[in-house]
Coordinates of C-alpha atoms and ligand atoms in Angstrom, one line a residue:
X1 CA -24.0 -19.7 31.6
X2 CA -25.3 -16.2 31.5
X3 CA -25.0 -13.2 33.8
X4 CA -28.3 -12.2 35.5
X5 CA -27.9 -8.6 34.6
X6 CA -28.1 -9.3 30.9
X7 CA -30.9 -7.8 29.0
X8 CA -32.0 -8.2 25.4
X9 CA -29.7 -5.3 24.4
X10 CA -26.6 -6.9 26.0
X11 CA -24.1 -7.2 23.2
X12 CA -21.8 -10.0 22.1
X13 CA -18.2 -8.9 22.1
X14 CA -16.1 -10.3 19.1
X15 CA -12.4 -10.1 19.7
X16 CA -10.5 -10.0 16.4
X17 CA -7.0 -11.3 16.4
X18 CA -5.4 -13.2 13.4
X19 CA -8.8 -13.3 11.6
X20 CA -9.1 -9.8 10.2
X21 CA -11.9 -10.5 7.8
X22 CA -15.7 -10.6 7.6
X23 CA -16.3 -13.7 5.4
X24 CA -15.7 -17.2 6.8
X25 CA -15.2 -15.8 10.2
X26 CA -16.8 -18.3 12.7
X27 CA -16.6 -16.0 15.7
X28 CA -18.2 -13.0 13.9
X29 CA -20.7 -15.3 12.3
X30 CA -21.8 -16.7 15.6
X31 CA -22.2 -13.2 17.1
X32 CA -24.3 -11.9 14.2
X33 CA -26.5 -15.0 14.4
X34 CA -27.1 -14.6 18.1
X35 CA -29.3 -11.7 17.2
X36 CA -27.7 -9.5 19.8
X37 CA -25.9 -6.2 19.1
X38 CA -22.3 -6.9 18.3
X39 CA -19.2 -5.0 19.4
X40 CA -16.0 -5.7 17.4
X41 CA -12.7 -5.3 19.2
X42 CA -9.1 -5.4 18.4
X43 CA -6.5 -5.2 21.2
X44 CA -2.9 -4.3 20.6
X45 CA -1.5 -6.5 23.4
X46 CA 1.7 -4.9 24.7
X47 CA 1.9 -7.4 27.5
X48 CA 1.6 -11.0 26.4
X49 CA 3.8 -11.8 23.4
X50 CA 7.1 -10.8 25.1
X51 CA 9.9 -11.2 22.7
X52 CA 7.5 -12.2 20.0
X53 CA 5.8 -8.8 19.8
X54 CA 5.0 -8.1 16.1
X55 CA 8.1 -7.0 14.3
X56 CA 8.4 -3.8 12.2
X57 CA 7.1 -5.2 8.9
X58 CA 4.2 -7.0 10.6
X59 CA 3.2 -3.7 12.3
X60 CA 3.1 -2.0 9.0
X61 CA 0.8 -4.7 7.7
X62 CA -1.3 -4.7 10.8
X63 CA -2.0 -0.9 10.5
X64 CA -3.3 -1.2 7.0
X65 CA -5.2 -4.4 7.7
X66 CA -7.0 -2.9 10.7
X67 CA -7.9 0.1 8.7
X68 CA -9.4 -2.1 6.0
X69 CA -11.3 -4.2 8.5
X70 CA -12.8 -1.1 10.1
X71 CA -13.9 0.2 6.7
X72 CA -15.5 -3.2 5.9
X73 CA -17.3 -3.1 9.3
X74 CA -18.5 0.4 8.7
X75 CA -19.9 -0.6 5.3
X76 CA -22.3 -3.0 7.1
X77 CA -23.2 -0.7 10.0
X78 CA -20.5 -1.5 12.5
X79 CA -17.0 -0.3 13.4
X80 CA -13.8 -1.7 15.0
X81 CA -13.1 -0.6 18.5
X82 CA -9.3 -0.3 19.2
X83 CA -7.8 -0.7 22.6
X84 CA -4.2 -1.1 23.7
X85 CA -2.9 -2.9 26.8
X86 CA -2.8 -6.2 28.5
X87 CA -5.5 -8.2 26.6
X88 CA -6.5 -10.0 29.7
X89 CA -7.4 -6.8 31.4
X90 CA -8.9 -5.1 28.3
X91 CA -11.1 -8.0 27.2
X92 CA -12.4 -9.0 30.6
X93 CA -12.8 -5.3 31.5
X94 CA -14.8 -4.5 28.4
X95 CA -17.0 -7.6 28.8
X96 CA -17.9 -6.3 32.3
X97 CA -18.3 -2.7 31.1
X98 CA -20.7 -3.8 28.4
X99 CA -22.4 -6.5 30.5
X100 CA -21.8 -8.5 27.5
X101 CA -24.0 -11.5 26.8
X102 CA -20.9 -13.4 25.5
X103 CA -17.4 -13.0 24.2
X104 CA -16.4 -14.8 21.0
X105 CA -13.0 -15.2 19.4
X106 CA -11.2 -17.4 16.9
X107 CA -8.3 -19.4 18.4
X108 CA -4.6 -18.5 18.1
X109 CA -1.9 -21.2 18.7
X110 CA 1.2 -19.3 19.8
X111 CA 2.1 -20.7 23.3
X112 CA 1.8 -17.2 24.9
X113 CA -1.6 -16.6 23.3
X114 CA -2.9 -20.0 24.4
X115 CA -1.9 -19.4 28.0
X116 CA -3.4 -15.9 28.0
X117 CA -6.6 -17.0 26.3
X118 CA -7.2 -19.9 28.7
X119 CA -7.0 -17.4 31.6
X120 CA -9.3 -14.9 29.8
X121 CA -11.9 -17.6 29.1
X122 CA -11.8 -18.8 32.7
X123 CA -12.2 -15.3 34.1
X124 CA -15.0 -14.4 31.7
X125 CA -16.9 -17.6 32.6
X126 CA -16.2 -17.1 36.3
X127 CA -17.8 -13.7 36.0
X128 CA -20.9 -15.3 34.6
X129 CA -20.5 -14.5 31.0
X130 CA -20.4 -16.8 28.1
X131 CA -17.0 -17.3 26.3
X132 CA -16.8 -19.3 23.1
X133 CA -13.9 -19.9 20.8
X134 CA -13.8 -21.1 17.2
X135 CA -11.4 -22.4 14.6
X136 CA -10.9 -19.5 12.1
X137 CA -7.2 -20.1 11.1
X138 CA -6.6 -23.7 10.2
X139 CA -8.1 -26.4 8.0
X140 CA -8.1 -28.7 11.1
X141 CA -7.3 -28.2 14.7
X142 CA -3.8 -29.5 15.8
X143 CA -5.5 -32.0 18.1
X144 CA -7.7 -33.3 15.3
X145 CA -5.0 -34.6 13.1
X146 CA -3.1 -37.2 15.1
X147 CA -1.5 -40.6 14.7
X148 CA -3.4 -43.8 15.6
X149 CA -2.2 -43.6 19.2
X150 CA -3.4 -40.0 19.5
X151 CA 0.1 -38.4 19.3
X152 CA 1.3 -35.7 17.0
X153 CA 2.7 -36.4 13.6
X154 CA 6.5 -35.7 13.3
X155 CA 6.8 -36.5 9.6
X156 CA 5.1 -34.4 7.0
X157 CA 3.9 -36.9 4.4
X158 CA 1.8 -39.0 6.7
X159 CA 0.6 -35.9 8.4
X160 CA -0.7 -34.5 5.1
X161 CA -2.3 -37.8 4.2
X162 CA -4.2 -37.7 7.5
X163 CA -5.1 -34.1 7.0
X164 CA -6.4 -34.5 3.5
X165 CA -8.5 -37.5 4.5
X166 CA -10.4 -35.1 6.9
X167 CA -11.1 -32.5 4.2
X168 CA -14.1 -33.1 2.0
X169 CA -16.8 -30.6 1.2
X170 CA -15.9 -27.2 2.7
X171 CA -18.9 -25.1 3.7
X172 CA -17.8 -21.5 3.9
X173 CA -19.5 -19.0 6.1
X174 CA -20.8 -15.9 4.3
X175 CA -19.8 -12.4 5.2
X176 CA -22.5 -10.7 7.2
X177 CA -24.4 -8.1 5.1
X178 CA -25.6 -6.1 8.1
X179 CA -24.3 -5.6 11.6
X180 CA -26.3 -4.5 14.6
X181 CA -23.6 -2.4 16.2
X182 CA -23.5 -2.3 20.0
X183 CA -20.5 0.0 20.3
X184 CA -22.2 3.4 20.6
X185 CA -20.4 5.6 23.1
X186 CA -17.4 3.2 23.5
X187 CA -14.0 4.8 23.4
X188 CA -11.7 3.6 20.6
X189 CA -8.1 4.5 20.2
X190 CA -7.1 6.3 17.0
X191 CA -5.2 3.9 14.9
X192 CA -2.5 6.4 14.1
X193 CA -1.8 6.8 17.8
X194 CA -0.5 3.3 17.9
X195 CA 2.5 4.3 15.7
X196 CA 2.5 1.1 13.8
X197 CA 4.0 2.7 10.7
X198 CA 7.6 3.6 10.4
X199 CA 8.3 7.3 9.9
X200 CA 11.9 8.4 10.2
X201 CA 13.2 6.7 8.1
X202 CA 10.2 5.3 6.2
X203 CA 11.8 1.9 5.4
X204 CA 8.4 0.6 4.3
X205 CA 8.0 2.7 1.2
X206 CA 8.8 -0.3 -1.0
X207 CA 5.9 -2.3 0.6
X208 CA 3.1 -0.1 -0.8
X209 CA 3.5 -0.9 -4.5
X210 CA 3.7 -4.6 -3.8
X211 CA 0.9 -5.2 -1.2
X212 CA -2.7 -4.5 -0.6
X213 CA -3.4 -5.6 3.0
X214 CA -7.0 -6.4 3.9
X215 CA -9.7 -8.8 2.9
X216 CA -10.3 -7.3 -0.6
X217 CA -6.6 -7.4 -1.4
X218 CA -6.4 -11.0 -0.2
X219 CA -9.3 -12.1 -2.5
X220 CA -7.9 -10.3 -5.4
X221 CA -4.6 -12.1 -4.9
X222 CA -6.3 -15.4 -4.5
X223 CA -8.4 -14.9 -7.6
X224 CA -5.5 -13.9 -9.8
X225 CA -3.3 -16.7 -8.6
X226 CA -6.0 -19.4 -9.2
X227 CA -6.8 -17.9 -12.7
X228 CA -3.3 -17.4 -13.9
X229 CA -0.6 -19.3 -11.9
X230 CA -2.0 -22.2 -9.9
X231 CA -2.1 -24.8 -12.7
X232 CA 1.6 -24.2 -13.4
X233 CA 2.6 -23.9 -9.7
X234 CA 4.5 -27.1 -9.6
X235 CA 6.7 -26.1 -12.6
X236 CA 7.2 -22.5 -11.6
X237 CA 7.1 -22.2 -7.8
X238 CA 10.9 -22.6 -7.5
X239 CA 11.8 -19.8 -9.9
X240 CA 12.2 -16.5 -7.9
X241 CA 12.4 -14.4 -11.0
X242 CA 8.8 -14.9 -11.9
X243 CA 5.5 -14.5 -10.0
X244 CA 4.8 -18.2 -9.8
X245 CA 3.6 -18.5 -6.2
X246 CA 0.5 -17.0 -4.6
X247 CA 2.0 -14.4 -2.3
X248 CA -0.9 -15.1 0.1
X249 CA 1.3 -15.7 3.1
X250 CA 0.8 -12.3 4.9
X251 CA -3.0 -12.4 4.0
X252 CA -3.1 -15.9 5.6
X253 CA -1.1 -14.9 8.6
X254 CA -3.4 -12.0 9.4
X255 CA -6.4 -14.0 8.6
X256 CA -7.7 -11.7 5.8
X257 CA -8.5 -15.0 4.0
X258 CA -8.9 -18.4 5.7
X259 CA -7.0 -21.5 4.5
X260 CA -10.5 -23.0 4.0
X261 CA -11.4 -20.2 1.6
X262 CA -8.0 -20.7 -0.2
X263 CA -8.4 -24.5 -0.4
X264 CA -12.0 -24.3 -1.6
X265 CA -11.3 -21.6 -4.2
X266 CA -8.4 -23.5 -5.7
X267 CA -10.2 -26.9 -5.7
X268 CA -13.3 -25.2 -7.4
X269 CA -11.4 -23.1 -9.9
X270 CA -8.2 -24.9 -10.8
X271 CA -8.2 -28.1 -12.9
X272 CA -6.9 -31.2 -11.1
X273 CA -3.2 -31.8 -11.8
X274 CA 0.2 -31.4 -10.3
X275 CA 0.0 -27.6 -10.0
X276 CA -3.1 -27.8 -7.9
X277 CA -2.0 -30.8 -5.8
X278 CA 1.5 -29.3 -5.0
X279 CA -0.1 -26.0 -4.0
X280 CA -2.5 -27.7 -1.6
X281 CA 0.5 -29.5 -0.1
X282 CA 2.0 -26.1 0.7
X283 CA -1.2 -25.2 2.6
X284 CA -0.5 -28.5 4.3
X285 CA 3.0 -27.3 5.4
X286 CA 1.4 -24.3 7.1
X287 CA -0.9 -26.7 9.0
X288 CA 2.0 -29.0 9.8
X289 CA 3.9 -26.0 11.2
X290 CA 1.0 -25.1 13.4
X291 CA 0.7 -28.7 14.6
X292 CA 4.4 -28.7 15.5
X293 CA 4.1 -25.4 17.4
X294 CA 1.0 -26.6 19.3
X295 CA 2.5 -29.9 20.3
X296 CA 6.1 -28.7 20.9
X297 CA 5.6 -25.3 22.3
X298 CA 9.2 -24.3 22.7
X299 CA 9.8 -24.7 18.9
X300 CA 10.6 -21.0 18.4
X301 CA 13.3 -21.1 21.1
X302 CA 14.7 -24.6 21.4
X303 CA 16.1 -27.3 19.0
X304 CA 13.4 -29.8 18.2
X305 CA 16.2 -32.4 18.0
X306 CA 18.0 -31.9 21.3
X307 CA 21.3 -33.3 19.9
X308 CA 21.7 -29.8 18.3
X309 CA 21.9 -28.3 21.8
X310 CA 25.7 -29.1 21.6
X311 CA 26.2 -27.7 18.1
X312 CA 29.2 -25.4 18.0
X313 CA 27.5 -22.3 16.5
X314 CA 29.7 -19.3 15.7
X315 CA 28.8 -15.6 15.6
X316 CA 30.6 -12.9 13.7
X317 CA 28.9 -9.5 13.9
X318 CA 30.3 -8.3 10.6
X319 CA 29.3 -11.3 8.7
X320 CA 25.8 -11.2 10.2
X321 CA 25.5 -7.6 9.2
X322 CA 26.6 -8.4 5.6
X323 CA 24.0 -11.2 5.5
X324 CA 21.2 -8.9 6.7
X325 CA 22.1 -6.1 4.3
X326 CA 22.5 -8.3 1.2
X327 CA 26.3 -7.8 1.0
X328 CA 27.7 -11.3 1.2
X329 CA 29.1 -11.3 -2.3
X330 CA 26.9 -14.3 -3.2
X331 CA 24.4 -12.8 -5.6
X332 CA 21.4 -15.1 -5.0
X333 CA 21.8 -14.6 -1.2
X334 CA 22.1 -10.9 -1.6
X335 CA 19.1 -10.6 -3.9
X336 CA 17.0 -12.5 -1.4
X337 CA 18.0 -10.4 1.6
X338 CA 17.4 -7.2 -0.4
X339 CA 14.0 -8.4 -1.6
X340 CA 13.2 -9.1 2.0
X341 CA 14.3 -5.6 3.2
X342 CA 12.6 -3.7 0.4
X343 CA 9.3 -5.6 0.1
X344 CA 8.9 -7.5 3.4
X345 CA 8.8 -10.8 1.6
X346 CA 11.2 -13.3 0.1
X347 CA 10.6 -16.1 -2.4
X348 CA 10.5 -19.5 -0.6
X349 CA 13.4 -21.1 -2.6
X350 CA 15.6 -18.1 -1.7
X351 CA 14.5 -18.2 1.9
X352 CA 15.9 -21.8 2.0
X353 CA 19.1 -20.6 0.3
X354 CA 19.7 -17.6 2.6
X355 CA 18.8 -19.7 5.7
X356 CA 21.2 -22.5 4.7
X357 CA 23.9 -19.9 4.0
X358 CA 23.5 -18.4 7.5
X359 CA 23.4 -21.6 9.4
X360 CA 25.9 -23.6 7.3
X361 CA 28.3 -21.2 5.5
X362 CA 28.4 -18.7 8.3
X363 CA 27.7 -21.4 11.0
X364 CA 25.3 -19.1 12.9
X365 CA 22.6 -20.2 15.1
X366 CA 19.2 -20.5 13.3
X367 CA 17.7 -18.3 16.0
X368 CA 19.6 -15.3 14.8
X369 CA 18.0 -15.7 11.4
X370 CA 14.6 -16.5 12.8
X371 CA 14.7 -13.2 14.7
X372 CA 15.8 -11.2 11.7
X373 CA 13.0 -12.7 9.6
X374 CA 10.5 -12.0 12.5
X375 CA 11.3 -8.3 12.3
X376 CA 11.5 -8.0 8.5
X377 CA 8.8 -10.3 7.0
X378 CA 5.3 -9.1 6.5
X379 CA 4.2 -12.7 6.8
X380 CA 6.2 -13.3 10.0
X381 CA 4.4 -16.2 11.6
X382 CA 5.6 -17.9 14.8
X383 CA 4.7 -21.4 13.6
X384 CA 5.9 -21.3 10.0
X385 CA 9.0 -19.2 10.8
X386 CA 10.3 -21.4 13.6
X387 CA 9.4 -24.7 11.9
X388 CA 11.0 -23.5 8.6
X389 CA 14.2 -22.2 10.2
X390 CA 14.6 -25.5 12.2
X391 CA 13.9 -27.4 9.0
X392 CA 16.7 -25.7 7.1
X393 CA 19.1 -25.8 10.0
X394 CA 18.6 -29.6 10.3
X395 CA 17.5 -29.4 13.9
X396 CA 13.7 -29.5 13.2
X397 CA 11.0 -32.1 12.6
X398 CA 11.3 -34.1 9.3
X399 CA 14.2 -31.6 8.6
X400 CA 16.6 -31.4 5.7
X401 CA 19.7 -33.2 6.8
X402 CA 22.4 -30.8 8.1
X403 CA 25.0 -32.2 5.7
X404 CA 22.8 -31.1 2.7
X405 CA 24.5 -27.8 2.2
X406 CA 23.1 -25.6 -0.6
X407 CA 25.7 -24.3 -3.0
X408 CA 24.6 -20.7 -3.6
X409 CA 26.2 -20.6 -7.0
X410 CA 24.6 -23.7 -8.4
X411 CA 21.3 -22.9 -6.7
X412 CA 21.4 -19.5 -8.5
X413 CA 22.3 -21.1 -11.8
X414 CA 19.5 -23.6 -11.5
X415 CA 16.7 -21.5 -10.3
X416 CA 17.6 -18.1 -11.7
X417 CA 19.2 -19.3 -14.9
X418 CA 18.1 -16.2 -16.9
X419 CA 19.4 -14.0 -14.0
X420 CA 16.2 -11.9 -13.9
X421 CA 15.9 -12.2 -10.1
X422 CA 19.5 -11.3 -9.3
X423 CA 19.6 -8.5 -11.9
X424 CA 16.6 -6.9 -10.4
X425 CA 17.7 -6.9 -6.8
X426 CA 21.5 -6.6 -7.3
X427 CA 21.6 -4.1 -10.2
X428 CA 25.3 -3.3 -9.7
X429 CA 26.2 -6.6 -11.3
X430 CA 23.4 -6.7 -13.9
X431 CA 25.8 -6.2 -16.8
X432 CA 27.6 -9.5 -16.1
X433 CA 26.8 -12.2 -18.7
X434 CA 24.5 -15.0 -17.4
X435 CA 27.4 -17.4 -17.2
X436 CA 29.2 -15.4 -14.6
X437 CA 26.3 -13.6 -12.8
X438 CA 26.1 -16.0 -9.9
X439 CA 29.8 -16.1 -9.2
X440 CA 31.2 -12.6 -10.0
X441 CA 34.6 -13.4 -8.3
X442 CA 35.1 -16.3 -10.7
X443 CA 34.6 -14.3 -13.9
X444 CA 37.7 -13.4 -15.9
X445 CA 38.9 -10.0 -14.9
X446 CA 38.3 -8.6 -18.5
X447 CA 34.7 -9.8 -18.3
X448 CA 34.2 -8.0 -15.0
X449 CA 36.0 -4.9 -16.3
X450 CA 33.6 -4.9 -19.4
X451 CA 30.7 -5.0 -17.0
X452 CA 32.1 -2.1 -15.1
X453 CA 32.6 -4.1 -11.9
X454 CA 35.5 -3.8 -9.5
X455 CA 35.2 -6.3 -6.7
X456 CA 35.4 -4.7 -3.3
X457 CA 34.3 -1.4 -4.8
X458 CA 31.1 -2.0 -6.7
X459 CA 30.2 -5.4 -5.2
X460 CA 31.8 -7.3 -2.3
X461 CA 34.2 -10.2 -2.4
X462 CA 32.5 -13.3 -1.0
X463 CA 32.2 -13.2 2.8
X464 CA 33.4 -16.8 2.9
X465 CA 34.8 -19.3 0.4
X466 CA 32.1 -21.8 -0.4
X467 CA 34.4 -24.9 -0.3
X468 CA 36.1 -24.0 3.0
X469 CA 32.8 -23.0 4.6
X470 CA 31.3 -26.3 3.6
X471 CA 34.2 -28.2 5.1
X472 CA 33.9 -26.2 8.3
X473 CA 30.1 -26.9 8.6
X474 CA 30.6 -30.6 7.9
X475 CA 33.3 -30.8 10.6
X476 CA 31.0 -29.0 13.1
X477 CA 28.3 -31.5 12.3
X478 CA 30.7 -34.4 12.6
X479 CA 31.8 -33.2 16.1
X480 CA 28.2 -33.3 17.1
X481 CA 27.7 -36.8 15.8
X482 CA 30.9 -37.9 17.6
X483 CA 29.7 -36.3 20.8
X484 CA 26.3 -37.9 20.5
Ligands
FAD1 P1 2.9 -20.2 -1.9 O1 4.0 -21.0 -2.5 O2 1.9 -19.6 -2.8 O3 2.2 -21.2 -0.8 C1 0.8 -21.0 -0.4 C2 0.8 -20.8 1.1 O4 1.2 -22.0 1.7 C3 1.7 -19.8 1.7 O5 1.1 -18.5 1.6 C4 1.9 -20.2 3.1 O6 0.9 -19.9 3.9 C5 1.9 -21.7 3.0 N1 3.3 -22.2 2.8 C6 4.0 -22.4 1.7 N2 5.2 -23.0 2.0 C7 5.3 -23.1 3.3 C8 6.2 -23.6 4.2 N3 7.4 -24.1 3.8 N4 6.0 -23.7 5.5 C9 4.8 -23.2 6.0 N5 3.8 -22.7 5.2 C10 4.0 -22.7 3.9 N6 6.0 -18.6 5.8 C11 5.2 -17.8 6.5 O7 4.0 -17.7 6.2 N7 5.7 -17.1 7.6 C12 7.0 -17.1 7.9 O8 7.4 -16.5 8.9 C13 7.9 -18.0 7.2 N8 9.2 -18.1 7.5 C14 10.0 -18.9 6.7 C15 11.4 -19.0 7.0 C16 12.2 -19.8 6.3 C17 13.7 -19.9 6.7 C18 11.7 -20.6 5.2 C19 12.6 -21.4 4.4 C20 10.4 -20.5 4.9 C21 9.5 -19.7 5.7 N9 8.1 -19.6 5.4 C22 7.3 -18.8 6.1 C23 7.5 -20.5 4.4 C24 7.4 -20.0 3.0 O9 8.6 -19.5 2.5 C25 6.4 -18.9 2.8 O10 5.1 -19.3 3.4 C26 6.1 -18.7 1.3 O11 7.3 -18.3 0.7 C27 5.1 -17.6 1.1 O12 4.9 -17.3 -0.2 P2 3.6 -17.6 -1.0 O13 2.4 -17.1 -0.2 O14 3.8 -17.1 -2.4 O15 3.6 -19.2 -0.9

């Protein structure tokens, strides 16, 4: 369908969202291949996400990623037009203003984004313009990987089997070398006017040395991981003290690299083996989370297993604060929460430990933790975050059973045996010998004195006793089972 007032110079509008890259970008590729001038747009949508507006750490990333995308577009003759407001109004308004030949975008899967985008597509088409959407974020669409009767998978292993069976040769789309820019004269907001970066205080100063947002940074990270770590991934991915995982999660979330690029690069450059296979399964967990969010759209808000609706959650403001600040007195938990605060990221093994600690030791509703992660993670992702929190809490799909309660001491001893991780993030107890590092309160007092540690002064007493907390959590779970 095309609008009669189109001319040969009518541009195609490409609306960038969670696909902040040039290469393997189907919407951009289609626009460039249309032969029309191209206008590249990003909208800071203040209206649609509601309580899931990007958190502080995500906003930091977004700022740098948009800057990087604009530079990449300028290098090929284009630029990124920035607009703020209700995306429905901005996108349909701009399509009209430009008399655009078409509007293209890559799909998002958050429930609010789907509802908004459906409306936008309808309005654009009703106005006589073409609107086309593409898959730029997933290996396969959530509706493409289904059970025999067409329903969604609820268990990961068969899901992954079905997904893998659909992936053979991956043909990646090249980055355009030249862009026929159609944005001359269009107003663009200044990125700095969006105030995405923190100022007073600048709590993100620890992010800069760790991350390079943008497509180039993403590919550097992917290349280094494939060359140095991927073959050992299976053996090392659970050790938070070493760089054994890819750290691609924020790059994937913002679409600076596509999962197809990651999959293809790893398959082409890493020898077959358990490292490679286990890593690809993790990419599969990301896809599974998106499938869950697509098919169960209240996943971020409601228990996937409704029997958890009666769970007797507790809330203690002081204990919650201690958890967020890394002051629980359990070193592996505190190390994780401080890594999160200082770098915007936490190792997956430790995410599981701190989430288990919040929901089981402190008996707090998983949604409290989900919200905290949403604000503090640079990779905050509605699908992966809600699916993972529900997985740990026991209320999710194919979840860890609630009664499996991580012991933070033995988890620390097992996965941070050398103590490198805890010593880095909890330096005040670094002088404790390995044997006592994960349970400072249990160390003989002369050992603590020699390490210069007075509990309650230099490092907190444990916020709860592990044994008692475990009993309390099990009793809460039993009450649920009895009630069911
Ligand atoms: P790698 O181990 O190198 O894995 C490669 C990629 O696979 C990751 O970048 C990620 O995209 C994907 N992936 C790996 N594990 C998972 C998983 N369990 N679920 C979904 N995708 C996975 N991940 C997010 O991207 N955003 C979140 O908001 C998020 N919240 C989480 C909350 C909790 C409580 C837990 C336990 C996990 C959460 N995860 C989340 C999943 C996982 O911890 C991170 O994806 C991973 O730690 C990112 O590090 P990496 O890139 O080095 O991962």
